[in-house]
Short mmCIF file of C-alpha atoms and ligand atoms in Angstrom, two decimals:
data_model
loop_
_atom_site.label_atom_id
_atom_site.label_comp_id
_atom_site.label_asym_id
_atom_site.label_seq_id
_atom_site.Cartn_x
_atom_site.Cartn_y
_atom_site.Cartn_z
CA MET A 1 -22.41 -6.35 -9.21
CA HIS A 2 -18.89 -7.02 -11.20
CA LYS A 3 -19.85 -4.14 -13.44
CA ARG A 4 -20.04 -2.08 -10.58
CA LEU A 5 -17.12 -3.47 -8.91
CA ALA A 6 -15.02 -2.44 -12.07
CA ALA A 7 -16.27 1.10 -11.84
CA ALA A 8 -15.56 1.02 -7.85
CA ALA A 9 -12.37 -0.07 -8.79
CA ALA A 10 -11.79 2.45 -11.68
CA LEU A 11 -12.99 5.58 -9.81
CA LEU A 12 -10.58 4.33 -6.59
CA ARG A 13 -7.58 3.81 -9.10
CA ASP A 14 -6.21 7.12 -9.29
CA ALA A 15 -7.23 8.75 -6.52
CA GLN A 16 -4.98 10.69 -4.07
CA ALA A 17 -7.07 11.32 -1.22
CA VAL A 18 -9.63 8.56 0.17
CA ALA A 19 -11.84 8.69 3.25
CA CYS A 20 -13.67 5.72 4.54
CA LEU A 21 -16.89 6.29 7.03
CA THR A 22 -17.81 2.69 8.60
CA GLY A 23 -20.54 1.11 10.81
CA ALA A 24 -21.65 -1.83 12.44
CA GLY A 25 -22.21 -3.40 9.37
CA VAL A 26 -18.33 -3.72 8.93
CA SER A 27 -17.64 -5.98 11.96
CA ALA A 28 -21.41 -8.01 11.36
CA GLU A 29 -19.22 -10.90 9.49
CA SER A 30 -17.22 -11.11 12.38
CA GLY A 31 -19.94 -12.13 14.29
CA VAL A 32 -20.74 -9.11 16.12
CA ALA A 33 -24.50 -7.50 16.12
CA THR A 34 -25.15 -4.61 14.15
CA PHE A 35 -26.34 -1.62 16.31
CA ARG A 36 -29.96 -2.01 14.97
CA ASP A 37 -29.40 -5.64 16.19
CA ALA A 38 -27.43 -5.05 19.00
CA ALA A 39 -30.59 -6.03 20.89
CA THR A 40 -31.24 -9.37 19.85
CA GLY A 41 -31.50 -12.20 22.40
CA LEU A 42 -31.72 -11.64 25.80
CA TRP A 43 -31.37 -7.96 24.92
CA SER A 44 -34.32 -8.16 22.67
CA LYS A 45 -37.08 -6.59 24.66
CA PHE A 46 -35.15 -3.20 25.31
CA ASP A 47 -33.92 -0.64 22.47
CA PRO A 48 -30.39 -0.20 22.20
CA GLN A 49 -31.51 4.02 21.84
CA GLN A 50 -32.60 3.59 25.49
CA LEU A 51 -29.73 1.54 26.57
CA ALA A 52 -27.16 3.77 25.28
CA SER A 53 -28.19 7.06 26.98
CA GLN A 54 -27.75 8.93 30.21
CA ALA A 55 -31.13 8.04 31.04
CA GLY A 56 -30.90 4.65 30.60
CA PHE A 57 -27.95 4.34 32.50
CA ALA A 58 -29.46 6.27 35.38
CA ALA A 59 -32.64 4.09 35.38
CA ASP A 60 -30.69 1.29 35.75
CA PRO A 61 -27.31 1.27 36.03
CA GLY A 62 -26.46 -2.35 36.21
CA LEU A 63 -28.84 -3.24 33.25
CA VAL A 64 -26.41 -0.82 30.90
CA TRP A 65 -22.96 -2.35 32.82
CA ARG A 66 -24.18 -5.78 31.97
CA TRP A 67 -25.26 -4.77 28.25
CA TYR A 68 -21.54 -3.69 27.57
CA MET A 69 -20.00 -6.13 29.06
CA ASP A 70 -21.48 -8.83 27.37
CA ARG A 71 -20.78 -6.43 23.84
CA LEU A 72 -17.10 -6.66 25.17
CA GLN A 73 -16.69 -10.22 25.80
CA LYS A 74 -18.41 -11.00 22.41
CA ILE A 75 -15.86 -8.33 20.76
CA SER A 76 -12.93 -9.92 22.43
CA SER A 77 -13.79 -12.98 21.48
CA VAL A 78 -13.97 -12.68 17.63
CA GLN A 79 -11.68 -12.02 14.86
CA PRO A 80 -11.54 -9.13 12.27
CA ASN A 81 -13.27 -10.56 8.91
CA PRO A 82 -11.62 -9.97 5.43
CA GLY A 83 -13.35 -6.84 4.94
CA HIS A 84 -11.10 -5.09 7.97
CA ILE A 85 -8.00 -6.66 6.55
CA ALA A 86 -9.09 -5.60 3.17
CA LEU A 87 -9.74 -2.12 4.18
CA ALA A 88 -6.17 -1.90 5.83
CA LYS A 89 -4.22 -3.10 2.63
CA LEU A 90 -6.26 -0.68 0.64
CA ALA A 91 -5.38 2.17 3.05
CA ALA A 92 -2.03 1.69 1.98
CA ARG A 93 -2.33 2.21 -1.57
CA PHE A 94 -3.47 5.96 -1.37
CA ALA A 95 -1.48 8.87 -0.26
CA GLN A 96 -4.05 9.99 2.38
CA PHE A 97 -6.40 7.80 3.70
CA ASP A 98 -8.71 8.50 6.57
CA LEU A 99 -10.68 5.56 8.22
CA ILE A 100 -13.79 7.33 10.28
CA THR A 101 -15.88 4.51 12.23
CA GLN A 102 -18.88 4.74 14.23
CA ASN A 103 -18.14 1.62 15.71
CA ILE A 104 -16.91 1.11 19.44
CA ASP A 105 -15.29 -1.88 18.53
CA ASP A 106 -11.48 -2.57 17.94
CA LEU A 107 -11.48 -4.46 15.21
CA HIS A 108 -10.42 -2.25 12.41
CA GLU A 109 -7.12 -1.64 14.64
CA ARG A 110 -6.73 -5.95 14.73
CA GLY A 111 -7.17 -5.72 11.06
CA GLY A 112 -4.37 -3.58 11.04
CA SER A 113 -5.53 -0.26 10.35
CA PRO A 114 -3.13 1.87 12.13
CA THR A 115 -4.97 5.14 12.58
CA VAL A 116 -8.79 5.01 13.50
CA TYR A 117 -10.51 8.36 14.07
CA HIS A 118 -13.97 6.49 16.88
CA LEU A 119 -16.52 9.18 16.55
CA HIS A 120 -18.75 7.35 18.92
CA GLY A 121 -16.02 6.02 21.18
CA SER A 122 -14.12 2.86 22.11
CA ILE A 123 -15.72 0.02 24.28
CA THR A 124 -11.92 -0.56 25.11
CA ARG A 125 -11.87 2.92 27.26
CA TYR A 126 -13.80 3.67 30.69
CA ARG A 127 -13.98 6.91 32.25
CA CYS A 128 -16.16 7.89 35.73
CA ASN A 129 -19.65 9.20 34.39
CA ARG A 130 -19.40 11.86 37.46
CA CYS A 131 -15.75 13.48 37.39
CA ALA A 132 -14.82 11.88 33.93
CA ALA A 133 -11.53 10.53 35.65
CA PRO A 134 -10.12 7.48 32.90
CA TYR A 135 -10.91 4.04 34.41
CA THR A 136 -8.84 0.86 34.06
CA LEU A 137 -11.34 -2.06 33.97
CA GLN A 138 -10.52 -4.78 36.26
CA PRO A 139 -11.21 -8.46 35.57
CA GLN A 140 -14.15 -8.60 38.05
CA ASP A 141 -15.73 -5.77 36.64
CA ILE A 142 -16.45 -7.79 33.53
CA THR A 143 -18.78 -10.16 35.55
CA ALA A 144 -19.87 -7.74 38.06
CA GLN A 145 -23.99 -7.21 38.18
CA THR A 146 -23.34 -2.79 38.79
CA PRO A 147 -20.51 -0.90 37.53
CA PRO A 148 -17.44 -0.17 39.37
CA VAL A 149 -17.44 2.88 41.39
CA CYS A 150 -14.96 5.86 40.55
CA PRO A 151 -12.01 5.35 43.56
CA ARG A 152 -11.85 9.50 43.01
CA CYS A 153 -15.47 10.49 43.76
CA ARG A 154 -17.17 7.15 44.00
CA GLY A 155 -19.45 8.36 40.91
CA PRO A 156 -20.23 5.25 38.28
CA ILE A 157 -17.94 4.16 36.01
CA ARG A 158 -19.03 3.69 32.08
CA PRO A 159 -17.73 2.88 28.89
CA ASP A 160 -15.40 5.92 26.88
CA ILE A 161 -18.57 5.99 24.16
CA VAL A 162 -20.75 8.81 22.86
CA TRP A 163 -24.62 7.92 24.40
CA PHE A 164 -27.60 9.42 22.60
CA GLY A 165 -27.70 12.98 23.50
CA GLU A 166 -24.16 13.22 23.94
CA MET A 167 -21.35 15.29 22.11
CA LEU A 168 -19.18 13.51 19.80
CA PRO A 169 -15.09 13.74 20.78
CA HIS A 170 -13.63 16.85 19.75
CA HIS A 171 -10.60 16.19 17.91
CA GLU A 172 -12.33 12.93 16.10
CA MET A 173 -15.04 15.04 14.47
CA GLU A 174 -12.37 17.93 13.76
CA GLU A 175 -10.34 15.15 11.99
CA ALA A 176 -13.38 13.31 10.50
CA TRP A 177 -15.14 16.32 8.98
CA ARG A 178 -11.15 17.91 7.69
CA ALA A 179 -11.04 14.16 5.85
CA ALA A 180 -14.49 14.83 4.28
CA ARG A 181 -13.77 17.85 3.12
CA GLU A 182 -10.40 16.91 1.42
CA CYS A 183 -11.03 13.28 0.07
CA GLU A 184 -11.49 12.93 -3.76
CA MET A 185 -13.42 8.86 -3.19
CA MET A 186 -15.76 8.43 0.35
CA LEU A 187 -16.21 4.82 1.03
CA VAL A 188 -19.19 4.12 2.99
CA VAL A 189 -19.53 0.60 4.31
CA GLY A 190 -22.23 -0.76 6.21
CA THR A 191 -23.89 1.92 8.08
CA SER A 192 -27.51 2.78 7.75
CA GLY A 193 -26.94 6.47 7.74
CA ILE A 194 -29.45 7.18 10.05
CA VAL A 195 -27.47 8.59 13.26
CA TYR A 196 -25.95 12.17 13.22
CA PRO A 197 -23.95 13.93 12.76
CA ALA A 198 -21.90 11.09 11.49
CA ALA A 199 -24.67 10.36 8.83
CA GLN A 200 -23.52 14.23 7.50
CA LEU A 201 -20.32 13.08 6.44
CA PRO A 202 -21.00 11.36 2.74
CA GLN A 203 -23.07 14.95 2.48
CA LEU A 204 -20.31 16.64 3.26
CA ALA A 205 -17.71 15.01 0.82
CA LEU A 206 -20.51 15.03 -1.95
CA GLN A 207 -20.53 18.95 -1.44
CA HIS A 208 -16.65 19.34 -1.81
CA GLY A 209 -16.68 17.40 -5.03
CA ALA A 210 -16.16 13.53 -3.79
CA THR A 211 -17.73 10.89 -5.40
CA ILE A 212 -19.39 8.42 -2.71
CA ILE A 213 -18.90 4.60 -3.24
CA GLU A 214 -21.57 2.78 -0.98
CA ILE A 215 -21.25 -0.89 0.33
CA ASN A 216 -23.91 -2.21 1.96
CA PRO A 217 -26.18 -5.23 1.21
CA ASP A 218 -29.36 -3.26 1.62
CA PRO A 219 -30.48 0.47 0.42
CA THR A 220 -29.99 3.07 2.97
CA PRO A 221 -30.78 6.76 2.94
CA LEU A 222 -27.13 7.63 1.68
CA THR A 223 -27.67 5.38 -1.57
CA PRO A 224 -29.13 8.15 -3.65
CA ILE A 225 -26.06 10.59 -3.03
CA ALA A 226 -24.11 7.24 -4.06
CA GLY A 227 -21.63 7.16 -7.36
CA VAL A 228 -21.37 3.35 -6.75
CA ALA A 229 -23.58 1.40 -4.45
CA LEU A 230 -22.36 -2.11 -4.18
CA GLN A 231 -24.75 -4.01 -2.66
CA ALA A 232 -22.80 -6.58 -1.16
CA PRO A 233 -21.37 -7.76 2.25
CA SER A 234 -18.14 -5.57 3.11
CA GLY A 235 -16.60 -9.07 4.04
CA GLU A 236 -16.59 -9.85 -0.11
CA ALA A 237 -16.71 -6.74 -1.63
CA LEU A 238 -13.82 -5.20 -0.19
CA PRO A 239 -11.73 -7.77 -0.45
CA ALA A 240 -12.89 -7.91 -4.22
CA LEU A 241 -12.21 -4.49 -4.87
CA LEU A 242 -8.61 -4.88 -3.42
CA GLU A 243 -7.90 -7.74 -5.90
CA LEU A 244 -9.07 -5.72 -9.09
CA LEU A 245 -6.45 -2.72 -7.72
CA ASP A 246 -3.86 -5.44 -7.14
CA ALA A 247 -4.39 -6.37 -10.82
CA GLY A 248 -4.02 -2.99 -11.76
C1 LIG B 301 -25.80 14.52 19.35
C2 LIG B 301 -22.55 4.46 20.67
C3 LIG B 301 -26.53 16.29 20.26
C4 LIG B 301 -23.15 3.69 21.67
C5 LIG B 301 -23.74 5.22 19.18
C6 LIG B 301 -33.69 13.59 14.99
C7 LIG B 301 -32.99 13.81 13.65
C8 LIG B 301 -31.57 13.73 13.58
C9 LIG B 301 -30.97 13.49 14.83
C10 LIG B 301 -31.14 13.58 16.04
C11 LIG B 301 -32.93 13.42 16.17
N1 LIG B 301 -33.04 13.01 17.25
C12 LIG B 301 -32.11 12.85 17.91
C13 LIG B 301 -31.18 13.03 17.24
C14 LIG B 301 -29.54 13.20 17.41
C15 LIG B 301 -29.14 11.60 17.19
C16 LIG B 301 -29.18 10.76 16.29
O1 LIG B 301 -28.84 11.22 15.39
N2 LIG B 301 -30.46 9.85 16.57
C17 LIG B 301 -30.85 9.20 15.46
C18 LIG B 301 -31.24 8.14 15.70
C19 LIG B 301 -32.13 10.04 14.91
N3 LIG B 301 -27.71 11.60 17.56
C20 LIG B 301 -27.16 11.96 18.99
O2 LIG B 301 -27.62 11.87 19.87
C21 LIG B 301 -25.34 11.83 19.06
N4 LIG B 301 -25.40 13.33 19.77
O3 LIG B 301 -26.75 14.64 18.65
O4 LIG B 301 -25.77 15.33 20.33
C22 LIG B 301 -25.58 17.40 21.27
C23 LIG B 301 -25.38 18.68 20.56
C24 LIG B 301 -25.03 19.73 21.37
C25 LIG B 301 -24.62 19.70 23.14
C26 LIG B 301 -25.04 18.29 23.34
C27 LIG B 301 -25.49 17.09 22.81
C28 LIG B 301 -24.95 11.29 19.41
C29 LIG B 301 -25.06 9.81 18.25
C30 LIG B 301 -23.82 8.44 18.85
C31 LIG B 301 -24.99 7.74 19.53
N5 LIG B 301 -24.03 6.41 19.82
N6 LIG B 301 -22.96 4.29 19.48
C32 LIG B 301 -23.25 2.24 21.70
O5 LIG B 301 -22.76 1.66 20.48
O6 LIG B 301 -24.09 1.74 22.60
S1 LIG B 301 -24.52 5.43 17.78
C33 LIG B 301 -25.26 3.70 17.04
O7 LIG B 301 -25.54 3.62 15.84
C34 LIG B 301 -24.02 2.81 16.40
O8 LIG B 301 -22.78 2.85 17.39
C35 LIG B 301 -23.79 3.35 15.35
O9 LIG B 301 -22.62 3.97 15.29
C36 LIG B 301 -24.94 4.30 14.83
C37 LIG B 301 -25.61 4.02 13.66
O10 LIG B 301 -25.70 2.43 13.32
P1 LIG B 301 -24.80 1.79 12.29
O11 LIG B 301 -23.46 1.81 12.36
O12 LIG B 301 -25.03 2.54 11.44
O13 LIG B 301 -25.45 0.25 12.13
P2 LIG B 301 -26.85 -0.11 12.07
O14 LIG B 301 -27.18 -1.24 12.85
O15 LIG B 301 -27.94 0.71 12.28
O16 LIG B 301 -26.72 -0.72 10.42
C38 LIG B 301 -26.00 -1.60 10.02
C39 LIG B 301 -25.84 -1.32 8.34
O17 LIG B 301 -24.79 -2.20 8.18
C40 LIG B 301 -27.36 -1.50 8.05
O18 LIG B 301 -27.60 -0.44 6.98
C41 LIG B 301 -27.10 -2.97 7.00
O19 LIG B 301 -27.61 -2.96 5.82
C42 LIG B 301 -25.43 -2.97 6.99
N7 LIG B 301 -25.08 -4.49 7.10
C43 LIG B 301 -25.31 -5.61 7.24
N8 LIG B 301 -24.80 -6.51 7.23
C44 LIG B 301 -23.57 -5.87 6.98
C45 LIG B 301 -23.85 -4.63 6.17
N9 LIG B 301 -22.91 -3.60 5.66
C46 LIG B 301 -21.89 -4.44 4.93
N10 LIG B 301 -21.25 -5.54 5.16
C47 LIG B 301 -22.31 -6.43 6.00
N11 LIG B 301 -22.17 -7.86 5.99
ZN1 LIG B 302 -15.22 10.11 39.62
#
């Protein structure tokens, strides 16, 4: 592992433009279940892909609302881990650094990252599922058994995130695709590389001549295109990378 860390640090040392794509794994050491495991405990009998969809919301709005409120309470109760914090510090070392996340939590922001492109939206924002009017969550909504109703059109309120089958936000996609084209190095941290179109970004970076550094304890469909695969938890690998770069 040390040899690979040194190789990754050597590649990053002279880089000017770096991009980073993160997935649920970067928040795992904060205690937030990864998406593949989001259906743990009482949710284990549900398929997250079913719940994270218009069909799932239409079928049982209360169930989906409770699933998100439980995840919101979990996210609000945990802290950014050393991986989030090291990533924010690493970013400051490069002339250009773009952080793109598939995560809906705000742990990158709370870990010190100033600009985060959320390809799949954020659980901190809410909107009407019918008229798309933004909605400010009220304290009583957190424990409600059914979604709040839109003050404007009485439609059901939902988190401002991207469900399966829904389009990704235009601005974030533009920025992420720009970053993938411009970067010399792309860090791919804590993602199973299964969900599209996000999973296309490492391929796009590679096509534009970038080198991919993957940080994931397990191999993924992206591992074969990684120049360096650090098979370790991000909460350990990212601080170790930062230390090597600081050592000069
Ligand atoms: C769209 C918000 C179309 C919700 C999410 C067949 C083939 C190809 C594509 C498709 C297909 N069938 C359907 C599709 C499209 C679909 C898709 O890709 N499906 C997949 C499952 C095949 N994509 C979509 O529907 C997208 N929209 O395509 O629209 C369209 C076109 C035109 C017009 C209209 C519509 C929308 C996708 C976004 C869905 N929303 N999230 C919510 O969170 O509730 S995605 C969801 O899964 C997560 O948010 C996350 O972004 C994503 C992937 O999960 P990961 O982040 O990778 O997490 P995962 O648990 O999978 O893996 C964790 C990894 O971490 C593991 O590798 C693990 O080893 C590692 N790890 C664990 N611990 C650590 C660690 N790593 C480091 N350190 C550790 N400590
Ligand atoms: Zn409405």
